Amino acid sequence: MESKIEVLATVKIQHSDDLYKIVDCLNRTLKRDNLMFGLALDENDKRQAVFTIYRT
């Protein structure tokens, strides 16, 4: 069975040391709804974070 991941939304926000806590909470709470959340540093501006919402 092939798993398809769909990007629902992406937004750039100011990086903060505690952002990962929000993403972790969202992933733990909403995984049963087939939602997944990602956080990465912007490759061009390390002061910016890229927050992405996926449907799994």
Coordinates of N, CA and C in Angstrom, one line a residue:
M1 N 0.8 -1.2 0.0 CA 0.0 0.0 0.0 C 0.9 1.2 0.0
E2 N 0.6 2.2 -0.9 CA 1.4 3.4 -1.0 C 0.8 4.5 -0.2
S3 N 1.7 5.2 0.6 CA 1.2 6.3 1.4 C 1.4 7.6 0.6
K4 N 0.4 8.4 0.5 CA 0.5 9.7 -0.1 C 0.3 10.8 0.9
I5 N 1.3 11.7 0.9 CA 1.3 12.8 1.8 C 1.0 14.1 1.0
E6 N 0.0 14.8 1.4 CA -0.5 16.0 0.7 C -0.2 17.2 1.5
V7 N 0.5 18.2 0.9 CA 0.7 19.5 1.6 C -0.5 20.3 1.6
L8 N -1.0 20.7 2.8 CA -2.2 21.5 2.9 C -1.9 23.0 3.0
A9 N -0.8 23.3 3.7 CA -0.5 24.8 3.8 C 1.0 24.9 4.3
T10 N 1.6 26.0 3.9 CA 2.9 26.3 4.3 C 3.0 27.8 4.6
V11 N 3.7 28.1 5.7 CA 3.8 29.5 6.0 C 5.2 29.7 6.7
K12 N 5.8 30.9 6.4 CA 7.1 31.3 7.0 C 6.8 32.2 8.2
I13 N 7.5 31.9 9.3 CA 7.3 32.7 10.5 C 8.6 32.9 11.1
Q14 N 8.7 33.9 12.1 CA 9.9 34.2 12.7 C 10.3 33.0 13.6
H15 N 11.5 32.5 13.5 CA 12.0 31.4 14.3 C 12.0 31.7 15.8
S16 N 11.6 30.7 16.6 CA 11.6 30.8 18.0 C 12.1 29.5 18.6
D17 N 12.8 29.5 19.7 CA 13.3 28.3 20.3 C 12.2 27.3 20.7
D18 N 11.0 27.8 21.0 CA 9.9 27.0 21.5 C 8.9 26.5 20.4
L19 N 9.2 26.9 19.2 CA 8.2 26.5 18.1 C 8.1 25.0 18.0
Y20 N 9.1 24.2 18.2 CA 9.1 22.8 18.1 C 8.0 22.2 19.1
K21 N 7.8 22.9 20.3 CA 6.9 22.4 21.3 C 5.4 22.4 20.7
I22 N 5.1 23.5 19.9 CA 3.8 23.6 19.3 C 3.6 22.5 18.3
V23 N 4.6 22.3 17.4 CA 4.6 21.3 16.4 C 4.4 19.9 17.0
D24 N 5.2 19.6 18.1 CA 5.1 18.3 18.7 C 3.7 18.1 19.3
C25 N 3.1 19.1 19.9 CA 1.8 19.0 20.5 C 0.7 18.8 19.4
L26 N 0.8 19.5 18.3 CA -0.1 19.3 17.2 C 0.0 17.9 16.7
N27 N 1.2 17.4 16.5 CA 1.4 16.1 15.9 C 0.8 15.0 16.8
R28 N 1.0 15.1 18.1 CA 0.5 14.2 19.1 C -1.0 14.2 19.2
T29 N -1.6 15.4 19.1 CA -3.0 15.6 19.2 C -3.8 15.2 18.0
L30 N -3.3 15.5 16.8 CA -4.1 15.4 15.6 C -3.6 14.3 14.6
K31 N -2.7 13.4 15.1 CA -2.3 12.3 14.2 C -3.5 11.4 13.9
R32 N -4.4 11.2 14.8 CA -5.6 10.3 14.5 C -6.5 10.9 13.4
D33 N -6.3 12.2 13.2 CA -7.1 12.9 12.1 C -6.3 12.9 10.8
N34 N -5.3 12.1 10.7 CA -4.4 12.1 9.5 C -3.8 13.4 9.1
L35 N -3.4 14.2 10.2 CA -2.7 15.4 10.0 C -1.3 15.3 10.6
M36 N -0.3 15.9 9.9 CA 1.1 15.9 10.3 C 1.6 17.3 10.2
F37 N 2.5 17.8 11.1 CA 3.0 19.1 11.0 C 4.5 19.1 11.0
G38 N 5.1 20.0 10.2 CA 6.5 20.0 10.1 C 7.1 21.4 10.3
L39 N 8.3 21.4 10.7 CA 9.0 22.7 11.0 C 10.4 22.6 10.6
A40 N 10.9 23.6 9.8 CA 12.3 23.6 9.3 C 12.7 25.0 9.2
L41 N 14.0 25.2 9.3 CA 14.6 26.5 9.1 C 14.6 26.8 7.6
D42 N 14.3 28.1 7.3 CA 14.4 28.5 5.9 C 15.8 28.5 5.5
E43 N 16.1 27.9 4.3 CA 17.4 27.7 3.8 C 18.1 29.0 3.5
N44 N 17.4 30.1 3.2 CA 18.0 31.3 2.8 C 18.0 32.3 4.0
D45 N 17.2 32.1 5.0 CA 17.2 33.1 6.1 C 17.0 32.2 7.4
K46 N 18.0 32.0 8.2 CA 17.9 31.1 9.4 C 17.1 31.8 10.5
R47 N 16.7 33.0 10.3 CA 15.8 33.7 11.3 C 14.4 33.3 11.1
Q48 N 14.1 32.7 9.9 CA 12.7 32.3 9.6 C 12.6 30.8 9.7
A49 N 11.4 30.4 10.1 CA 11.1 29.0 10.1 C 9.9 28.7 9.1
V50 N 9.9 27.5 8.6 CA 8.9 27.1 7.6 C 8.0 26.1 8.3
F51 N 6.7 26.5 8.5 CA 5.8 25.6 9.2 C 4.9 25.0 8.1
T52 N 4.7 23.7 8.0 CA 4.0 23.0 7.0 C 3.0 22.1 7.6
I53 N 1.7 22.1 7.1 CA 0.7 21.1 7.5 C 0.5 20.1 6.3
Y54 N 0.5 18.9 6.7 CA 0.3 17.8 5.7 C -0.9 16.9 6.1
R55 N -1.5 16.3 5.1 CA -2.5 15.3 5.3 C -1.9 14.0 4.9
T56 N -1.9 13.0 5.7 CA -1.3 11.7 5.5 C -2.3 10.7 5.1

